Coordinates of C-alpha atoms in Angstrom, one line a residue:
N1 CA -118.7 192.4 22.6
K2 CA -120.4 194.8 20.3
S3 CA -119.1 195.5 16.7
V4 CA -117.5 198.9 16.2
T5 CA -117.7 201.0 13.0
N6 CA -116.4 204.5 12.3
A7 CA -114.8 204.9 15.8
K8 CA -112.2 207.4 16.9
I9 CA -110.1 207.0 20.0
E10 CA -108.5 210.1 21.6
L11 CA -105.9 210.5 24.2
I12 CA -106.8 213.4 26.6
D13 CA -104.3 214.5 29.2
N14 CA -105.0 215.7 32.7
S15 CA -105.6 219.3 31.5
N16 CA -108.2 218.0 29.0
T17 CA -105.9 218.7 26.0
N18 CA -106.0 216.3 23.1
C19 CA -102.6 214.7 22.7
G20 CA -103.3 212.2 20.0
Y21 CA -106.0 210.3 18.2
S22 CA -106.4 207.3 15.9
N23 CA -107.8 207.5 12.4
T24 CA -111.5 206.6 12.1
K25 CA -111.7 202.8 12.0
N26 CA -113.8 199.7 12.5
D27 CA -113.1 196.6 14.7
G28 CA -109.4 196.2 15.4
V29 CA -106.5 197.8 17.1
A30 CA -105.8 201.5 17.0
T31 CA -102.2 202.7 17.5
I32 CA -101.7 206.3 18.8
T33 CA -98.5 208.1 19.2
P34 CA -98.9 210.9 21.8
T35 CA -97.4 214.3 21.4
D36 CA -95.9 214.4 24.9
Y37 CA -95.3 212.0 27.8
S38 CA -98.1 213.0 30.2
A39 CA -100.6 210.7 31.9
F40 CA -103.7 210.2 29.7
H41 CA -107.2 208.9 29.8
V42 CA -108.8 207.4 26.7
V43 CA -112.0 208.7 25.2
F44 CA -113.8 206.5 22.7
N45 CA -116.2 208.1 20.3
G46 CA -118.2 205.3 18.6
N47 CA -121.1 204.8 16.3
D48 CA -124.0 205.0 18.7
S49 CA -125.0 206.4 22.1
Y50 CA -123.5 203.4 24.0
Y51 CA -120.0 204.3 22.8
S52 CA -120.4 208.1 22.7
S53 CA -117.4 209.8 24.5
K54 CA -116.9 206.8 26.8
T55 CA -113.9 207.0 29.0
L56 CA -112.3 203.5 28.9
E57 CA -109.4 203.6 31.3
N58 CA -106.6 205.6 32.8
I59 CA -103.2 204.9 31.2
N60 CA -99.6 206.1 31.4
Y61 CA -97.9 206.4 28.1
Q62 CA -94.9 204.1 28.1
F63 CA -92.0 206.3 26.8
A64 CA -89.0 204.3 28.1
D65 CA -87.5 200.9 28.8
I66 CA -86.6 201.6 32.4
Y67 CA -88.3 204.2 34.6
V68 CA -87.0 206.3 37.6
S69 CA -89.3 207.9 40.1
T70 CA -88.8 209.8 43.3
S71 CA -91.3 207.5 44.8
G72 CA -89.7 204.4 43.3
S73 CA -87.5 201.7 44.8
D74 CA -84.3 200.2 43.6
S75 CA -85.7 196.8 44.5
N76 CA -88.2 197.2 41.6
N77 CA -87.5 196.1 38.0
G78 CA -88.1 199.6 36.5
L79 CA -90.1 198.2 33.6
T80 CA -93.2 200.3 34.1
Q81 CA -94.0 203.6 35.7
D82 CA -95.7 201.8 38.6
T83 CA -92.6 199.7 39.2
A84 CA -90.0 202.5 38.7
V85 CA -86.6 202.4 40.4
A86 CA -85.5 205.2 42.7
T87 CA -82.1 206.2 41.3
L88 CA -80.5 207.0 38.0
S89 CA -77.5 204.7 38.9
K90 CA -79.8 201.7 39.2
A91 CA -81.5 202.6 35.9
I92 CA -78.1 202.6 34.2
E93 CA -77.4 199.2 35.6
L94 CA -80.7 197.8 34.3
V95 CA -81.1 199.5 30.9
S96 CA -79.8 197.6 27.9
T97 CA -77.3 199.2 25.4
G98 CA -79.3 201.5 23.2
G99 CA -82.2 201.6 25.6
T100 CA -84.1 204.6 27.1
I101 CA -84.3 205.7 30.7
G102 CA -87.5 207.6 31.6
L103 CA -87.3 210.1 34.4
L104 CA -90.7 210.9 35.9
N105 CA -91.3 214.4 37.2
G106 CA -89.5 215.1 40.4
T107 CA -86.2 216.3 41.9
Y108 CA -83.3 213.9 41.7
T109 CA -80.3 214.7 44.0
L110 CA -77.3 212.6 43.0
T111 CA -74.9 211.6 45.8
A112 CA -72.4 209.7 43.7
M113 CA -70.7 210.2 40.3
I114 CA -72.8 209.1 37.4
T115 CA -70.8 207.8 34.4
F116 CA -72.0 206.5 31.0
D117 CA -69.9 204.4 28.7
K118 CA -72.6 202.8 26.5
A119 CA -75.3 204.0 24.2
C120 CA -78.3 205.3 26.2
T121 CA -81.1 207.8 26.1
I122 CA -82.3 209.7 29.1
K123 CA -85.8 211.2 28.6
G124 CA -87.5 213.4 31.2
Q125 CA -91.3 213.5 31.5
S126 CA -91.1 217.3 31.2
E127 CA -88.3 219.8 31.1
S128 CA -89.6 221.9 34.0
G129 CA -90.7 218.9 36.0
V130 CA -87.5 216.8 36.0
I131 CA -84.8 218.4 38.1
I132 CA -81.3 216.7 38.4
N133 CA -78.8 218.2 40.8
E134 CA -75.4 217.1 42.1
G135 CA -76.0 217.0 45.9
N136 CA -72.4 217.1 47.0
N137 CA -71.3 220.0 44.8
E138 CA -68.1 218.1 44.1
Y139 CA -68.2 217.0 40.5
A140 CA -70.4 217.1 37.4
T141 CA -74.0 215.9 37.4
I142 CA -73.3 213.4 34.6
Y143 CA -70.1 212.2 32.9
N144 CA -70.0 210.6 29.5
G145 CA -66.9 208.6 28.5
T146 CA -67.0 206.6 25.3
G147 CA -70.7 206.2 25.2
T148 CA -73.4 207.8 23.1
L149 CA -75.7 209.7 25.4
T150 CA -78.9 211.4 24.3
V151 CA -80.7 213.5 26.8
S152 CA -84.0 215.4 26.5
N153 CA -86.6 217.2 28.7
C154 CA -84.5 217.7 31.8
T155 CA -83.2 220.5 33.9
F156 CA -79.7 220.1 35.3
T157 CA -78.8 222.3 38.3
T158 CA -76.1 222.9 40.8
S159 CA -72.7 221.3 40.3
S160 CA -69.1 222.5 40.8
D161 CA -68.1 221.1 37.4
G162 CA -70.6 220.7 34.7
G163 CA -74.2 219.7 34.0
I164 CA -72.9 217.1 31.5
V165 CA -69.2 216.5 30.9
N166 CA -68.1 214.6 27.8
Y167 CA -64.6 213.7 28.9
S168 CA -63.4 211.3 26.2
T169 CA -64.4 210.2 22.7
G170 CA -68.1 209.8 23.3
T171 CA -71.1 211.7 21.9
V172 CA -73.6 213.7 23.9
S173 CA -76.8 215.1 22.4
A174 CA -79.0 217.4 24.6
T175 CA -82.5 218.6 23.4
N176 CA -85.0 220.7 25.3
C177 CA -82.8 220.8 28.4
T178 CA -82.0 223.6 30.9
F179 CA -78.6 224.0 32.5
T180 CA -78.2 226.3 35.5
S181 CA -75.7 227.0 38.3
H182 CA -72.8 224.9 37.0
E183 CA -69.2 225.7 36.2
Y184 CA -70.2 224.9 32.6
G185 CA -73.6 223.7 31.4
L186 CA -72.1 221.4 28.8
S187 CA -68.4 220.6 28.6
N188 CA -66.6 218.8 25.8
V189 CA -63.1 218.0 27.2
K190 CA -61.2 216.0 24.5
N191 CA -62.1 214.9 21.0
G192 CA -65.7 213.9 21.5
T193 CA -68.9 215.4 20.1
V194 CA -71.5 217.5 21.9
T195 CA -74.7 218.8 20.3
A196 CA -77.2 221.1 22.0
T197 CA -80.6 221.9 20.4
N198 CA -83.4 224.1 21.9
C199 CA -81.5 224.2 25.2
T200 CA -81.3 227.1 27.8
F201 CA -78.1 228.0 29.6
I202 CA -78.7 230.4 32.5
S203 CA -76.6 231.6 35.4
N204 CA -73.7 229.3 34.9
S205 CA -70.0 230.4 35.0
G206 CA -70.1 229.5 31.3
G207 CA -72.7 228.0 29.0
I208 CA -70.8 225.6 26.8
V209 CA -67.0 224.9 26.5
N210 CA -65.2 223.0 23.8
H211 CA -61.6 221.9 24.4
S212 CA -58.9 220.2 22.3
T213 CA -60.0 218.7 18.9
G214 CA -63.6 218.2 19.9
T215 CA -66.8 219.2 18.0
V216 CA -69.6 221.2 19.5
S217 CA -72.8 222.4 17.8
A218 CA -75.4 224.6 19.4
T219 CA -78.7 225.3 17.5
N220 CA -81.7 227.3 18.7
C221 CA -80.2 227.7 22.2
T222 CA -80.5 230.6 24.6
F223 CA -77.7 231.8 26.8
I224 CA -78.6 234.2 29.7
S225 CA -76.6 235.7 32.5
N226 CA -73.7 233.3 32.4
D227 CA -71.0 234.9 34.5
E228 CA -68.0 234.4 32.2
G229 CA -69.8 234.0 28.9
G230 CA -72.0 232.0 26.6
V231 CA -69.8 229.7 24.5
E232 CA -66.1 229.3 24.4
S233 CA -63.7 227.1 22.3
Y234 CA -60.1 226.2 23.0
G235 CA -57.7 224.4 20.7
V236 CA -58.4 223.4 17.1
G237 CA -61.8 221.9 17.5
T238 CA -64.9 222.8 15.6
L239 CA -67.6 225.0 17.1
T240 CA -70.9 225.7 15.2
V241 CA -73.4 228.1 16.7
T242 CA -76.7 228.6 14.8
N243 CA -79.8 230.6 15.5
C244 CA -78.8 231.2 19.2
T245 CA -79.7 234.1 21.4
F246 CA -77.2 235.7 23.9
T247 CA -78.5 238.0 26.6
S248 CA -76.6 239.7 29.5
N249 CA -73.7 237.3 29.6
G250 CA -70.3 238.2 31.2
S251 CA -67.1 238.9 29.4
Y252 CA -68.2 237.4 26.1
D253 CA -71.0 235.8 24.2
V254 CA -68.7 233.6 22.1
A255 CA -65.0 233.3 22.8
V256 CA -62.7 231.6 20.3
I257 CA -59.1 230.7 21.1
D258 CA -57.7 229.1 18.0
S259 CA -59.3 227.9 14.7
G260 CA -62.1 225.9 13.3
T261 CA -65.1 227.9 14.5
T262 CA -68.3 228.8 12.6
I263 CA -70.9 231.2 14.0
L264 CA -74.2 231.6 12.1
H265 CA -77.4 233.6 12.6
C266 CA -77.1 234.6 16.2
N267 CA -78.7 237.4 18.2
T268 CA -76.9 239.3 21.0
Y269 CA -78.7 241.5 23.5

């Protein structure tokens, strides 16, 4: 109940790295947007020794509407990290159109086909910490139909089809994701749109494939040791590859069968 002047509130993650702070302020509410999605503690630097560098509480930054955790339960409501559900399929059922599913660090082995047909965002807690694999090795990790699917900070591994398959008129956007050990990391089957930004495609049969009249864009991506090749486009779709790096891929780095392809500023090793 003591008045506060010239205070600064900092978010410090578990490795003691500053991940955000409020502007200096007096009594009131400080809003801080962290630079990542780690767990934080709050350090309050106030105007006298009572407040100096006082740790107020431990918090988890809420970065999603519905949470999934390997230690969660599908009987939970998923609304907080402490009440996370256990499966991605349950999270899809619970999340509203346009909402965000947050995957906490852990390995998620899917035992049934996951299909999206609504606008949704999947956001991992960290790219290296969130691993999604298709346990039966029978189909793709995730299918998107007519929905708008945005994915970030996840690693997709081990499927007989693709990491993410956009099989209809939908839109898929992947940022800061890794795709490994798939038939194709990202597959655009018909006339949908797929965008990859800052993604890594490693040890797949192929990195990205574009079929029919679809549109694919890859920017600042890395393609390494994909057996057949990095990027391929069939039909009359549009393929744009910008600032990408290709290293030790198989028969090709970029293969174009038909028209409508643009390749810009890429490095091949």
